[in-house]
Coordinates of C-alpha atoms in Angstrom, one line a residue:
M1 CA -54.2 -27.6 -59.1
H2 CA -54.1 -24.8 -56.5
T3 CA -50.6 -23.5 -55.7
G4 CA -50.4 -22.2 -52.2
M5 CA -48.8 -22.7 -48.8
L6 CA -48.2 -26.2 -47.3
C7 CA -48.1 -26.7 -43.6
L8 CA -47.1 -30.1 -42.2
L9 CA -48.0 -30.3 -38.5
T10 CA -47.5 -32.9 -35.9
I11 CA -50.9 -33.3 -34.3
P12 CA -51.0 -33.3 -30.5
P13 CA -53.6 -35.2 -28.4
R14 CA -57.1 -34.2 -29.2
S15 CA -57.4 -32.5 -25.8
Q16 CA -54.8 -30.0 -26.8
L17 CA -56.2 -29.1 -30.3
C18 CA -58.4 -26.2 -29.2
G19 CA -56.7 -22.8 -29.4
L20 CA -53.3 -24.2 -30.4
P21 CA -51.5 -21.9 -32.8
T22 CA -49.9 -23.6 -35.7
H23 CA -47.4 -22.2 -38.1
C24 CA -47.1 -22.8 -41.8
M25 CA -43.9 -23.5 -43.5
A26 CA -43.6 -21.8 -46.9
M27 CA -42.8 -24.2 -49.7
E28 CA -42.5 -23.3 -53.3
S29 CA -44.5 -25.6 -55.5
K30 CA -45.2 -26.0 -59.2
G31 CA -48.7 -27.1 -58.5
A32 CA -48.1 -30.3 -56.4
V33 CA -46.0 -31.7 -53.7
H34 CA -43.7 -34.5 -54.9
E35 CA -45.2 -37.8 -53.9
D36 CA -41.9 -39.3 -52.6
A37 CA -41.0 -36.2 -50.5
P38 CA -40.5 -37.3 -46.9
P39 CA -43.1 -35.9 -44.5
V40 CA -41.8 -33.6 -41.8
V41 CA -42.3 -35.1 -38.4
F42 CA -41.1 -33.3 -35.2
W43 CA -40.2 -35.9 -32.6
V44 CA -38.2 -35.4 -29.4
P45 CA -38.0 -38.6 -27.5
E46 CA -38.8 -38.4 -23.8
E47 CA -35.4 -39.7 -22.9
A48 CA -33.8 -37.0 -25.0
E49 CA -35.8 -34.3 -23.2
K50 CA -34.6 -35.6 -19.8
L51 CA -31.0 -35.7 -21.1
D52 CA -31.2 -32.1 -22.4
Q53 CA -32.2 -30.9 -19.0
E54 CA -29.1 -32.5 -17.5
G55 CA -26.9 -30.6 -19.9
K56 CA -25.5 -31.1 -23.3
G57 CA -22.2 -32.9 -23.8
Q58 CA -22.7 -35.4 -21.0
V59 CA -24.3 -38.0 -23.1
K60 CA -23.2 -39.3 -26.5
D61 CA -25.6 -39.5 -29.4
R62 CA -27.1 -42.9 -30.0
G63 CA -25.7 -43.1 -33.5
Q64 CA -26.9 -44.2 -36.9
W65 CA -25.7 -46.3 -39.8
T66 CA -23.5 -44.2 -42.1
N67 CA -25.4 -45.5 -45.1
K68 CA -27.9 -48.1 -46.1
M69 CA -25.3 -50.7 -47.1
D70 CA -24.0 -50.8 -43.5
F71 CA -27.4 -51.9 -42.3
V72 CA -28.0 -54.4 -45.1
L73 CA -24.7 -56.1 -44.6
A74 CA -25.0 -56.1 -40.8
V75 CA -28.4 -57.8 -41.0
A76 CA -27.1 -60.2 -43.7
G77 CA -24.1 -61.1 -41.5
E78 CA -26.5 -61.8 -38.6
I79 CA -29.0 -63.9 -40.4
I80 CA -26.7 -65.8 -42.8
G81 CA -24.7 -68.1 -40.6
L82 CA -23.8 -71.6 -39.9
G83 CA -27.4 -72.9 -40.0
N84 CA -27.6 -72.0 -43.7
V85 CA -24.7 -74.4 -44.3
W86 CA -25.2 -77.3 -41.9
R87 CA -28.9 -77.3 -41.1
F88 CA -31.0 -76.4 -44.1
P89 CA -29.5 -78.9 -46.6
Y90 CA -29.9 -81.7 -44.1
L91 CA -33.5 -80.8 -43.5
C92 CA -34.1 -80.9 -47.2
Y93 CA -32.8 -84.4 -47.7
K94 CA -34.4 -85.6 -44.5
N95 CA -37.9 -84.2 -45.3
G96 CA -38.5 -85.2 -48.9
G97 CA -35.8 -83.3 -50.9
G98 CA -37.5 -80.8 -53.3
A99 CA -40.8 -81.4 -51.6
F100 CA -39.5 -79.7 -48.5
F101 CA -39.6 -76.4 -50.4
I102 CA -43.4 -76.4 -50.3
P103 CA -43.9 -76.1 -46.6
Y104 CA -40.7 -73.9 -46.4
L105 CA -42.2 -71.4 -48.9
V106 CA -45.5 -71.4 -47.0
F107 CA -43.8 -70.4 -43.8
F108 CA -41.5 -68.1 -45.7
F109 CA -44.3 -65.9 -47.0
T110 CA -46.8 -66.2 -44.1
C111 CA -44.3 -66.1 -41.1
G112 CA -40.8 -65.3 -42.2
I113 CA -41.2 -62.1 -44.2
P114 CA -44.1 -60.7 -42.0
V115 CA -42.3 -61.1 -38.7
F116 CA -38.9 -60.2 -40.1
F117 CA -40.3 -56.9 -41.5
L118 CA -42.3 -56.3 -38.3
E119 CA -39.2 -56.4 -36.1
V120 CA -37.1 -54.2 -38.5
A121 CA -39.9 -51.7 -38.9
L122 CA -40.5 -51.6 -35.1
G123 CA -36.8 -50.8 -34.5
Q124 CA -36.7 -48.1 -37.1
Y125 CA -40.0 -46.5 -35.9
T126 CA -39.1 -46.4 -32.3
S127 CA -35.3 -45.9 -32.6
Q128 CA -34.9 -48.2 -29.6
G129 CA -33.5 -51.6 -28.8
S130 CA -35.6 -54.7 -28.2
V131 CA -36.7 -54.0 -24.6
T132 CA -37.5 -50.3 -24.8
A133 CA -39.1 -50.6 -28.3
W134 CA -41.8 -53.0 -27.0
R135 CA -42.1 -50.9 -23.8
K136 CA -43.0 -47.9 -25.9
I137 CA -45.4 -49.8 -28.2
C138 CA -47.2 -51.6 -25.4
P139 CA -45.9 -51.4 -21.8
L140 CA -48.0 -54.4 -20.8
L141 CA -46.0 -56.7 -23.2
Q142 CA -42.5 -55.4 -22.6
G143 CA -41.7 -58.9 -21.5
I144 CA -41.3 -59.8 -25.2
G145 CA -38.2 -57.6 -25.4
L146 CA -36.8 -59.0 -22.1
A147 CA -37.4 -62.5 -23.3
S148 CA -35.4 -61.8 -26.5
V149 CA -32.6 -60.3 -24.4
V150 CA -32.5 -63.6 -22.4
I151 CA -32.2 -65.6 -25.6
E152 CA -29.5 -63.2 -26.9
S153 CA -27.5 -63.7 -23.7
Y154 CA -27.6 -67.5 -24.1
L155 CA -26.6 -67.2 -27.7
N156 CA -23.6 -65.0 -26.8
V157 CA -22.4 -67.7 -24.4
Y158 CA -22.6 -70.8 -26.5
Y159 CA -22.6 -69.8 -30.2
I160 CA -19.0 -68.5 -30.0
I161 CA -17.9 -72.0 -28.9
I162 CA -18.3 -73.1 -32.5
L163 CA -15.8 -70.4 -33.6
A164 CA -13.3 -71.8 -31.0
W165 CA -13.7 -75.3 -32.6
A166 CA -13.3 -73.8 -36.1
L167 CA -10.2 -71.9 -35.1
F168 CA -8.7 -75.0 -33.6
Y169 CA -9.3 -76.9 -36.9
L170 CA -8.0 -74.0 -38.9
F171 CA -4.7 -73.9 -37.0
S172 CA -4.5 -77.7 -37.2
S173 CA -4.8 -77.4 -41.0
F174 CA -1.5 -75.6 -41.4
T175 CA 0.4 -78.8 -42.1
S176 CA 1.5 -80.8 -45.1
E177 CA -0.7 -83.7 -43.9
L178 CA -4.0 -83.1 -42.1
P179 CA -3.8 -84.7 -38.6
W180 CA -7.2 -86.5 -39.0
T181 CA -6.0 -88.4 -42.0
T182 CA -4.3 -91.3 -40.4
C183 CA -4.5 -93.5 -37.3
T184 CA -0.8 -93.0 -36.3
N185 CA -1.3 -90.1 -33.9
N186 CA -0.9 -90.4 -30.1
W187 CA -4.6 -89.7 -29.5
N188 CA -5.7 -92.6 -31.7
T189 CA -7.0 -95.9 -30.2
E190 CA -6.6 -99.5 -31.2
H191 CA -10.1 -99.2 -32.7
C192 CA -9.1 -96.6 -35.3
V193 CA -9.3 -97.7 -38.9
D194 CA -8.5 -95.6 -42.0
F195 CA -10.3 -97.5 -44.7
L196 CA -9.2 -94.9 -47.3
N197 CA -5.5 -95.8 -46.9
H198 CA -6.2 -99.3 -45.5
S199 CA -4.3 -98.6 -42.3
G200 CA -5.1 -98.7 -38.7
A201 CA -3.7 -98.8 -35.2
S202 CA -4.6 -102.5 -35.1
T203 CA -5.9 -105.2 -37.3
A204 CA -9.5 -104.2 -36.8
T205 CA -12.1 -105.5 -39.2
P206 CA -15.4 -103.9 -40.1
S207 CA -17.2 -106.4 -37.8
E208 CA -15.4 -105.0 -34.8
N209 CA -16.2 -101.8 -32.9
F210 CA -14.1 -99.4 -35.1
T211 CA -13.9 -95.7 -35.5
S212 CA -12.4 -93.4 -38.2
P213 CA -9.5 -91.1 -37.6
V214 CA -11.6 -88.0 -38.2
V215 CA -14.0 -89.0 -35.5
E216 CA -11.2 -89.7 -33.0
F217 CA -9.6 -86.4 -33.8
W218 CA -12.9 -84.6 -33.1
E219 CA -13.8 -86.6 -29.9
R220 CA -10.3 -87.3 -28.4
R221 CA -8.0 -84.5 -29.8
V222 CA -10.4 -81.5 -29.9
L223 CA -13.1 -82.3 -27.3
G224 CA -11.4 -84.9 -25.1
I225 CA -15.0 -85.8 -24.4
T226 CA -15.9 -87.6 -21.1
S227 CA -18.6 -90.2 -20.5
G228 CA -21.3 -87.8 -19.5
I229 CA -22.3 -84.3 -18.1
H230 CA -21.7 -85.5 -14.6
E231 CA -18.0 -85.6 -15.4
L232 CA -16.8 -82.2 -16.7
G233 CA -13.1 -83.1 -16.5
A234 CA -10.3 -80.7 -17.2
L235 CA -10.2 -77.5 -19.1
R236 CA -9.1 -77.9 -22.7
W237 CA -6.6 -75.0 -22.6
E238 CA -6.1 -74.9 -26.4
L239 CA -9.9 -74.4 -26.9
A240 CA -9.9 -71.8 -24.1
L241 CA -7.2 -69.8 -26.0
C242 CA -9.2 -70.1 -29.2
L243 CA -12.3 -68.9 -27.4
L244 CA -10.3 -66.0 -26.0
L245 CA -9.1 -65.1 -29.5
A246 CA -12.7 -65.2 -30.8
W247 CA -13.9 -62.9 -28.0
V248 CA -11.0 -60.4 -28.6
I249 CA -12.0 -60.2 -32.3
C250 CA -15.7 -59.7 -31.4
Y251 CA -14.9 -57.0 -28.9
F252 CA -12.9 -54.9 -31.3
C253 CA -15.5 -55.3 -34.0
I254 CA -18.2 -53.5 -32.0
W255 CA -16.4 -51.5 -29.3
K256 CA -16.8 -48.2 -31.1
G257 CA -20.5 -48.6 -32.0
V258 CA -22.4 -49.1 -35.3
K259 CA -20.1 -46.8 -37.3
I260 CA -17.3 -49.3 -36.9
T261 CA -19.5 -52.4 -37.0
G262 CA -21.0 -51.1 -40.2
K263 CA -17.5 -51.1 -41.8
V264 CA -16.4 -54.5 -40.5
V265 CA -19.3 -56.3 -42.0
Y266 CA -18.3 -55.1 -45.5
F267 CA -15.7 -57.9 -45.2
T268 CA -17.1 -60.4 -42.8
A269 CA -20.5 -60.6 -44.5
T270 CA -19.2 -60.8 -48.1
F271 CA -16.1 -63.0 -47.7
P272 CA -18.1 -66.2 -46.9
Y273 CA -19.8 -65.8 -50.4
V274 CA -16.4 -65.9 -52.0
M275 CA -15.5 -69.1 -50.2
L276 CA -18.9 -70.5 -50.9
V277 CA -18.5 -70.0 -54.7
I278 CA -15.0 -71.5 -54.6
L279 CA -16.2 -74.6 -52.7
L280 CA -19.3 -74.8 -55.0
I281 CA -17.0 -74.9 -58.1
R282 CA -14.8 -77.5 -56.5
G283 CA -17.7 -79.6 -55.3
V284 CA -19.6 -79.9 -58.6
T285 CA -16.4 -80.9 -60.4
L286 CA -15.9 -83.9 -58.0
P287 CA -16.9 -87.4 -59.1
G288 CA -20.2 -88.4 -57.6
A289 CA -21.4 -84.8 -57.2
Y290 CA -24.3 -85.2 -59.6
E291 CA -25.7 -88.1 -57.5
G292 CA -25.4 -86.1 -54.4
I293 CA -27.3 -83.1 -55.9
V294 CA -30.0 -85.4 -57.2
Y295 CA -30.4 -86.8 -53.7
Y296 CA -30.7 -83.3 -52.4
L297 CA -33.4 -82.1 -54.8
K298 CA -35.4 -85.3 -55.7
P299 CA -38.9 -84.7 -54.3
D300 CA -40.8 -87.2 -52.2
L301 CA -44.3 -85.7 -52.1
F302 CA -45.5 -88.4 -49.7
R303 CA -43.4 -86.8 -46.9
L304 CA -45.7 -83.8 -46.9
K305 CA -48.3 -85.9 -45.0
D306 CA -45.9 -85.9 -42.0
P307 CA -46.6 -83.0 -39.7
Q308 CA -42.9 -83.2 -38.6
V309 CA -41.9 -81.9 -42.1
W310 CA -44.0 -78.8 -41.6
M311 CA -42.7 -78.2 -38.1
D312 CA -39.1 -78.5 -39.4
A313 CA -39.9 -75.9 -42.1
G314 CA -41.4 -73.5 -39.6
T315 CA -38.6 -73.8 -37.1
Q316 CA -35.9 -73.4 -39.8
I317 CA -37.5 -70.1 -40.9
F318 CA -37.3 -68.7 -37.4
F319 CA -33.8 -70.0 -36.8
S320 CA -32.3 -68.7 -40.1
F321 CA -34.1 -65.3 -40.0
A322 CA -33.0 -64.6 -36.4
I323 CA -36.6 -63.8 -35.6
C324 CA -37.6 -63.1 -31.9
Q325 CA -34.0 -62.7 -30.9
G326 CA -34.1 -58.9 -30.6
C327 CA -31.4 -58.5 -33.2
L328 CA -33.5 -57.2 -36.1
T329 CA -35.2 -54.6 -33.9
A330 CA -31.8 -53.4 -32.6
L331 CA -30.2 -53.2 -36.0
G332 CA -33.3 -51.4 -37.5
S333 CA -33.2 -48.9 -34.7
Y334 CA -30.0 -47.4 -36.2
N335 CA -31.7 -46.6 -39.5
K336 CA -32.8 -43.2 -40.5
Y337 CA -36.5 -42.6 -40.0
H338 CA -37.4 -42.6 -43.7
N339 CA -35.2 -45.5 -44.7
N340 CA -37.2 -48.0 -46.9
C341 CA -37.0 -50.9 -44.4
Y342 CA -39.8 -52.7 -46.3
R343 CA -37.7 -53.1 -49.5
D344 CA -34.6 -54.0 -47.4
S345 CA -36.5 -56.7 -45.5
I346 CA -37.9 -58.4 -48.6
A347 CA -34.4 -58.4 -50.2
L348 CA -32.7 -59.8 -47.1
C349 CA -35.3 -62.6 -46.7
F350 CA -34.8 -63.7 -50.3
L351 CA -31.0 -63.4 -49.9
N352 CA -31.0 -65.6 -46.8
S353 CA -33.1 -68.4 -48.4
A354 CA -31.2 -68.2 -51.6
T355 CA -27.9 -68.7 -49.7
S356 CA -29.4 -71.7 -47.9
F357 CA -30.4 -73.2 -51.2
A358 CA -27.0 -72.6 -52.8
A359 CA -25.2 -74.0 -49.7
G360 CA -27.2 -77.3 -50.3
F361 CA -25.4 -77.7 -53.6
V362 CA -22.0 -77.3 -51.9
V363 CA -22.9 -79.8 -49.1
F364 CA -24.4 -82.5 -51.2
S365 CA -22.0 -82.4 -54.1
I366 CA -19.2 -83.1 -51.5
L367 CA -21.4 -85.7 -49.8
G368 CA -22.0 -87.4 -53.1
F369 CA -18.3 -87.5 -53.7
M370 CA -17.8 -89.1 -50.2
S371 CA -20.5 -91.6 -51.0
Q372 CA -18.8 -92.7 -54.2
E373 CA -15.3 -92.9 -52.7
Q374 CA -16.4 -94.9 -49.7
G375 CA -18.9 -97.1 -51.6
V376 CA -21.7 -96.4 -49.1
P377 CA -25.2 -94.7 -49.5
I378 CA -25.4 -91.0 -49.1
S379 CA -27.7 -91.4 -46.2
E380 CA -24.8 -92.9 -44.2
V381 CA -22.5 -89.9 -44.8
A382 CA -25.1 -87.1 -44.5
E383 CA -25.1 -85.4 -41.1
S384 CA -26.4 -82.1 -39.6
G385 CA -24.9 -79.6 -37.2
P386 CA -21.4 -79.9 -35.8
G387 CA -21.2 -83.5 -37.2
L388 CA -21.3 -82.1 -40.7
A389 CA -18.8 -79.3 -40.1
F390 CA -16.3 -81.2 -37.9
I391 CA -16.6 -84.8 -39.1
A392 CA -18.2 -85.1 -42.6
F393 CA -16.4 -82.2 -44.3
P394 CA -13.0 -82.8 -42.7
K395 CA -13.3 -86.4 -43.9
A396 CA -14.2 -85.2 -47.4
V397 CA -11.2 -82.9 -47.8
T398 CA -8.8 -85.8 -46.9
M399 CA -10.0 -87.4 -50.2
M400 CA -9.1 -84.4 -52.3
P401 CA -5.8 -83.2 -53.7
L402 CA -4.3 -80.3 -51.8
S403 CA -6.4 -81.3 -48.8
P404 CA -4.8 -78.7 -46.3
L405 CA -5.7 -75.9 -48.7
W406 CA -9.4 -77.0 -49.0
S407 CA -9.5 -77.5 -45.2
C408 CA -8.2 -74.0 -44.6
L409 CA -10.7 -72.5 -47.0
F410 CA -13.7 -74.4 -45.5
F411 CA -12.9 -73.4 -41.9
I412 CA -12.2 -69.8 -42.9
M413 CA -15.7 -69.7 -44.4
L414 CA -17.1 -71.2 -41.2
I415 CA -15.3 -68.7 -39.0
F416 CA -16.6 -65.7 -41.0
L417 CA -20.1 -67.1 -41.1
G418 CA -20.2 -67.4 -37.4
L419 CA -18.1 -64.3 -36.5
D420 CA -20.5 -61.6 -37.9
S421 CA -23.5 -63.5 -36.4
Q422 CA -21.7 -63.4 -33.0
F423 CA -20.6 -59.8 -32.9
V424 CA -23.8 -58.5 -34.3
C425 CA -25.7 -60.4 -31.7
M426 CA -23.4 -59.0 -29.1
E427 CA -24.0 -55.5 -30.5
C428 CA -27.8 -56.0 -30.2
L429 CA -27.5 -57.1 -26.6
V430 CA -25.4 -54.0 -25.7
T431 CA -27.9 -51.8 -27.6
A432 CA -30.8 -53.1 -25.5
S433 CA -28.8 -52.5 -22.3
V434 CA -27.7 -49.0 -23.3
D435 CA -31.2 -48.0 -24.4
M436 CA -32.6 -49.2 -21.0
F437 CA -30.2 -47.1 -19.1
P438 CA -29.1 -44.2 -21.4
R439 CA -28.2 -41.7 -18.7
Q440 CA -25.8 -44.2 -17.1
L441 CA -24.4 -46.0 -20.1
R442 CA -24.5 -43.6 -23.0
K443 CA -21.5 -41.6 -21.8
S444 CA -17.9 -41.4 -22.8
G445 CA -16.1 -44.7 -22.2
R446 CA -19.0 -46.4 -20.5
R447 CA -20.3 -48.3 -23.5
E448 CA -16.8 -49.7 -24.1
L449 CA -16.6 -50.8 -20.5
L450 CA -20.1 -52.5 -20.8
I451 CA -19.0 -54.4 -23.8
L452 CA -15.8 -55.4 -22.0
A453 CA -17.7 -56.6 -19.0
V454 CA -20.2 -58.6 -21.0
S455 CA -17.4 -60.2 -23.1
V456 CA -15.4 -61.2 -20.0
T457 CA -18.5 -62.6 -18.3
C458 CA -19.5 -64.6 -21.3
Y459 CA -16.0 -65.8 -21.8
L460 CA -15.8 -67.0 -18.2
I461 CA -19.1 -68.8 -18.5
G462 CA -18.0 -70.2 -21.8
L463 CA -15.0 -71.9 -20.2
F464 CA -17.4 -74.5 -18.8
L465 CA -18.3 -75.4 -22.4
V466 CA -14.6 -76.0 -23.3
T467 CA -14.0 -78.5 -20.6
E468 CA -13.8 -82.2 -21.4
G469 CA -17.5 -82.5 -20.7
G470 CA -18.4 -79.2 -22.2
M471 CA -20.0 -80.7 -25.3
Y472 CA -22.9 -82.0 -23.2
I473 CA -23.5 -78.5 -21.8
F474 CA -23.3 -77.0 -25.3
Q475 CA -26.0 -79.5 -26.5
L476 CA -28.3 -78.4 -23.7
F477 CA -27.9 -74.7 -24.7
D478 CA -28.4 -75.5 -28.4
Y479 CA -31.4 -77.8 -27.8
Y480 CA -33.3 -75.8 -25.2
A481 CA -32.1 -72.2 -24.8
S482 CA -32.8 -70.9 -28.3
S483 CA -35.0 -73.7 -29.5
G484 CA -37.8 -73.3 -32.1
T485 CA -40.3 -73.8 -29.3
C486 CA -39.1 -70.6 -27.6
L487 CA -39.0 -68.6 -30.8
L488 CA -42.5 -69.7 -31.9
F489 CA -43.9 -68.8 -28.4
L490 CA -42.5 -65.3 -28.6
S491 CA -43.6 -64.8 -32.2
V492 CA -47.2 -65.4 -31.3
F493 CA -47.1 -62.6 -28.7
E494 CA -45.2 -60.3 -31.1
V495 CA -47.8 -60.4 -33.9
I496 CA -50.7 -60.3 -31.5
C497 CA -49.2 -57.2 -29.8
I498 CA -48.7 -55.3 -33.1
S499 CA -51.8 -56.5 -34.9
W500 CA -54.5 -56.7 -32.2
V501 CA -53.2 -54.6 -29.3
Y502 CA -51.4 -51.7 -31.0
G503 CA -53.4 -52.1 -34.2
A504 CA -52.3 -53.4 -37.6
D505 CA -53.8 -50.4 -39.3
R506 CA -52.0 -48.0 -37.0
F507 CA -48.7 -49.8 -37.6
Y508 CA -49.4 -49.7 -41.3
D509 CA -49.8 -45.9 -41.0
N510 CA -46.5 -45.7 -39.2
V511 CA -44.8 -47.7 -41.9
E512 CA -46.4 -45.5 -44.6
D513 CA -45.1 -42.4 -42.7
M514 CA -41.6 -43.9 -42.8
I515 CA -41.4 -45.2 -46.4
G516 CA -44.0 -43.2 -48.2
Y517 CA -46.4 -46.0 -49.2
R518 CA -48.4 -48.9 -47.7
P519 CA -46.8 -52.3 -47.9
W520 CA -48.2 -55.4 -49.5
P521 CA -51.7 -56.2 -48.0
L522 CA -50.7 -59.8 -47.4
L523 CA -48.4 -58.7 -44.6
K524 CA -51.3 -57.2 -42.6
I525 CA -53.4 -60.3 -43.2
S526 CA -50.5 -62.4 -42.0
W527 CA -50.1 -60.3 -38.9
L528 CA -53.8 -60.6 -38.1
F529 CA -54.5 -64.2 -38.8
L530 CA -52.0 -66.4 -40.7
T531 CA -48.8 -65.8 -38.6
P532 CA -50.3 -66.2 -35.1
G533 CA -52.4 -69.2 -36.3
L534 CA -49.5 -71.1 -37.9
C535 CA -47.0 -70.2 -35.1
L536 CA -49.4 -71.3 -32.4
A537 CA -50.2 -74.6 -34.2
T538 CA -46.5 -75.3 -34.8
F539 CA -45.7 -74.4 -31.1
L540 CA -48.4 -76.8 -29.8
F541 CA -47.3 -79.5 -32.2
S542 CA -43.6 -79.2 -31.1
L543 CA -44.7 -79.6 -27.5
S544 CA -46.8 -82.7 -28.3
K545 CA -43.8 -84.2 -30.2
Y546 CA -41.2 -83.3 -27.6
T547 CA -38.4 -85.9 -27.3
P548 CA -35.7 -85.5 -24.7
L549 CA -32.2 -84.6 -25.9
K550 CA -29.7 -87.5 -26.5
Y551 CA -26.1 -86.8 -27.4
N552 CA -25.3 -88.7 -30.6
N553 CA -28.7 -90.3 -30.2
V554 CA -27.1 -92.6 -27.6
Y555 CA -26.2 -90.7 -24.4
V556 CA -29.3 -90.1 -22.1
Y557 CA -28.9 -87.1 -19.8
P558 CA -29.7 -87.5 -16.0
P559 CA -32.9 -85.9 -14.8
W560 CA -31.1 -82.9 -13.4
G561 CA -29.6 -82.3 -16.8
Y562 CA -33.0 -82.1 -18.4
S563 CA -34.1 -79.8 -15.6
I564 CA -31.3 -77.4 -16.6
G565 CA -32.4 -77.6 -20.2
W566 CA -36.0 -76.7 -19.3
F567 CA -34.8 -73.9 -17.1
L568 CA -33.0 -72.4 -20.0
A569 CA -36.1 -72.7 -22.2
L570 CA -38.6 -71.4 -19.7
S571 CA -36.4 -68.6 -18.4
S572 CA -37.1 -66.7 -21.7
M573 CA -40.7 -67.7 -22.2
I574 CA -41.7 -66.9 -18.6
C575 CA -40.7 -63.2 -19.1
V576 CA -43.9 -62.4 -21.1
P577 CA -46.6 -63.6 -18.6
L578 CA -44.4 -62.6 -15.6
F579 CA -44.1 -59.0 -16.7
I580 CA -47.8 -58.8 -17.6
V581 CA -48.5 -59.6 -13.9
V582 CA -45.8 -57.3 -12.6
T583 CA -46.7 -54.3 -14.6
L584 CA -50.4 -54.7 -13.7
L585 CA -49.6 -54.9 -10.0
K586 CA -47.2 -51.9 -10.1
T587 CA -49.8 -49.7 -11.8
Q588 CA -52.3 -47.8 -9.7
G589 CA -56.0 -47.5 -10.2
P590 CA -59.0 -49.7 -11.1
F591 CA -58.2 -52.7 -13.3
K592 CA -59.8 -51.4 -16.5
K593 CA -58.0 -48.1 -16.1
R594 CA -54.7 -49.9 -15.5
L595 CA -55.2 -52.1 -18.5
R596 CA -56.1 -49.2 -20.7
Q597 CA -53.0 -47.3 -19.6
L598 CA -50.7 -50.3 -20.1
V599 CA -51.8 -50.9 -23.7
T600 CA -51.5 -47.2 -24.7
P601 CA -48.4 -46.4 -26.8
D602 CA -45.8 -43.9 -25.5
P603 CA -46.9 -40.4 -26.6
S604 CA -43.4 -39.6 -27.6
L605 CA -43.5 -41.9 -30.6
P606 CA -43.7 -40.3 -34.0
Q607 CA -47.3 -39.5 -35.0
P608 CA -48.3 -40.1 -38.7
K609 CA -51.4 -37.9 -38.4
R610 CA -50.8 -34.5 -40.0
H611 CA -52.9 -31.5 -41.0
L612 CA -52.5 -29.7 -44.3
C613 CA -53.0 -25.9 -44.4
L614 CA -53.9 -24.9 -48.0
D615 CA -55.3 -21.4 -47.4
G616 CA -52.7 -19.7 -49.5
S617 CA -51.4 -17.5 -46.7
T618 CA -47.7 -16.7 -46.4
D619 CA -45.6 -17.1 -43.2
Q620 CA -48.6 -16.6 -40.9
A621 CA -50.4 -18.7 -38.4
C622 CA -53.1 -21.0 -39.6
T623 CA -55.6 -22.5 -37.2
P624 CA -57.4 -25.8 -38.0
S625 CA -61.1 -25.2 -38.5
P626 CA -63.7 -27.6 -37.2
A627 CA -64.5 -28.7 -40.7
R628 CA -60.9 -29.9 -41.1
E629 CA -60.7 -31.7 -37.8
G630 CA -61.8 -34.9 -39.5
L631 CA -58.5 -34.7 -41.4
I632 CA -56.6 -34.6 -38.2
A633 CA -58.5 -37.5 -36.6
G634 CA -58.5 -39.6 -39.7
E635 CA -56.5 -42.9 -39.6
K636 CA -54.8 -42.5 -43.0
E637 CA -52.2 -40.0 -43.8
T638 CA -53.5 -37.0 -45.7
R639 CA -51.8 -36.3 -49.1
L640 CA -51.9 -33.4 -51.4

């Protein structure tokens, strides 16, 4: 093979090719360029050029992860959260046990991995948060990024309420006897019956309207819940203090940027696994655990005929992978340009699903134990969501020796599962804001002030959710604001934007430029056909099967309550069509010219097209010949 001079050039627009002098960079070679050597790409973002004109030192650098592990653990902390513990196992048993893995794996490979990787790669390629990343790729569809910011904002308000509840339970566990064990507390009613110890506040019998002490602790001691959303009641000051503590912790986890966040997640993302292993060992050694695990895994293939099973599988993938929330794009934007985001994405997707699967053994081993102790079917003790975390599990630990210890361990695990998801989501919201206004916010002290302002605002709004009627507001946020319907809607536009507007082949070229090779072809096929088709079908089915929210399947919200819920849902989805119209109206010129301009990527983005000069010259200009122009205009990266 010829040994000569290698010149890697960033190719300008075709109109500027004629007469442009190019300079070769001398590289010693033993006959070939190493295949894994990163290509040289000269890229100065438009924002950076503007900032340089204003003078150096005024604006801080955007920052990057210190190393790959910072990024991996930050993403793991974001995607592995409470839903892995309290939602996935419940969906398995509800939708046919082991048979549920069939639709789950279908969505995992055709929607989960493709969209997850798309968002991470988009952030790494553009080095921008969710809004500005989509604006650079396709200005017409920048509403995708704005919609994700709206969802992030809602998540920042209500998700942290779960941490406040968990902190309250943790502090209540520092006693010799757990307060939800008996019916002798001042918050218990005459209907409270503890069948485990055969005691009660009255002589209630099973035929009467009775409640358990763990339910009364949750509803009367923690929530102080009212009769409906129309009656907010008083502020629960203990929960307000727990919420304040949660926000203070979140603030100091991210206030100095990703370099600090990347170190915090070393503990917050790994410690829940230690707790999960401890609880798993304890769970499988309990009597009745085997029956619970069998109930969790036993397949019922007839359930696959029900479309609801497939919809649950699809929405669970989008929930647990944090897709369409802007977080993956923001976290990926702090990667180095040549980081292998493809390998990272595949590993993180499998880690997330494996964690959900393992959590099912913890949950159902303990539910099997509860079933045997109480002498009731597992279906009567199995719950999902807050009911599992704050009723079923607290009830289970009262049946174990050293119950305060197991209660503390469980709620510490819950706190860390929710904590890193919360502060990483907060970091992504701040990233999007700073990238939208870099000259105003990327200066000394202003980022910290922005984080403080967002934290205080979210805390003040969150106080409505820790009133006596706050649980009804929380349910509205959880059911509508970040519902599977919203995420499915945005995912359709995301994959259409990348695969059909920007171009799947072009994005594959960008990915190849970053990681050095082209990813699995199934990803491109999924972006083009499988993902938009499945997401659109699931979205339409979820609309056709819509059922209004009921708290505890009993309380029906007033019409204005449902109106608030639909406002929360539509406020994110409307961003996409709204900004299509707005950007078209604000752009000058004929319609076709405006449309062409608004689907053209930002020219400041890195260009994978490069020209190789192999004329053997040394340290002198080399000009591309007309015969080589085909190499410049070619779609695929040229390799030696």
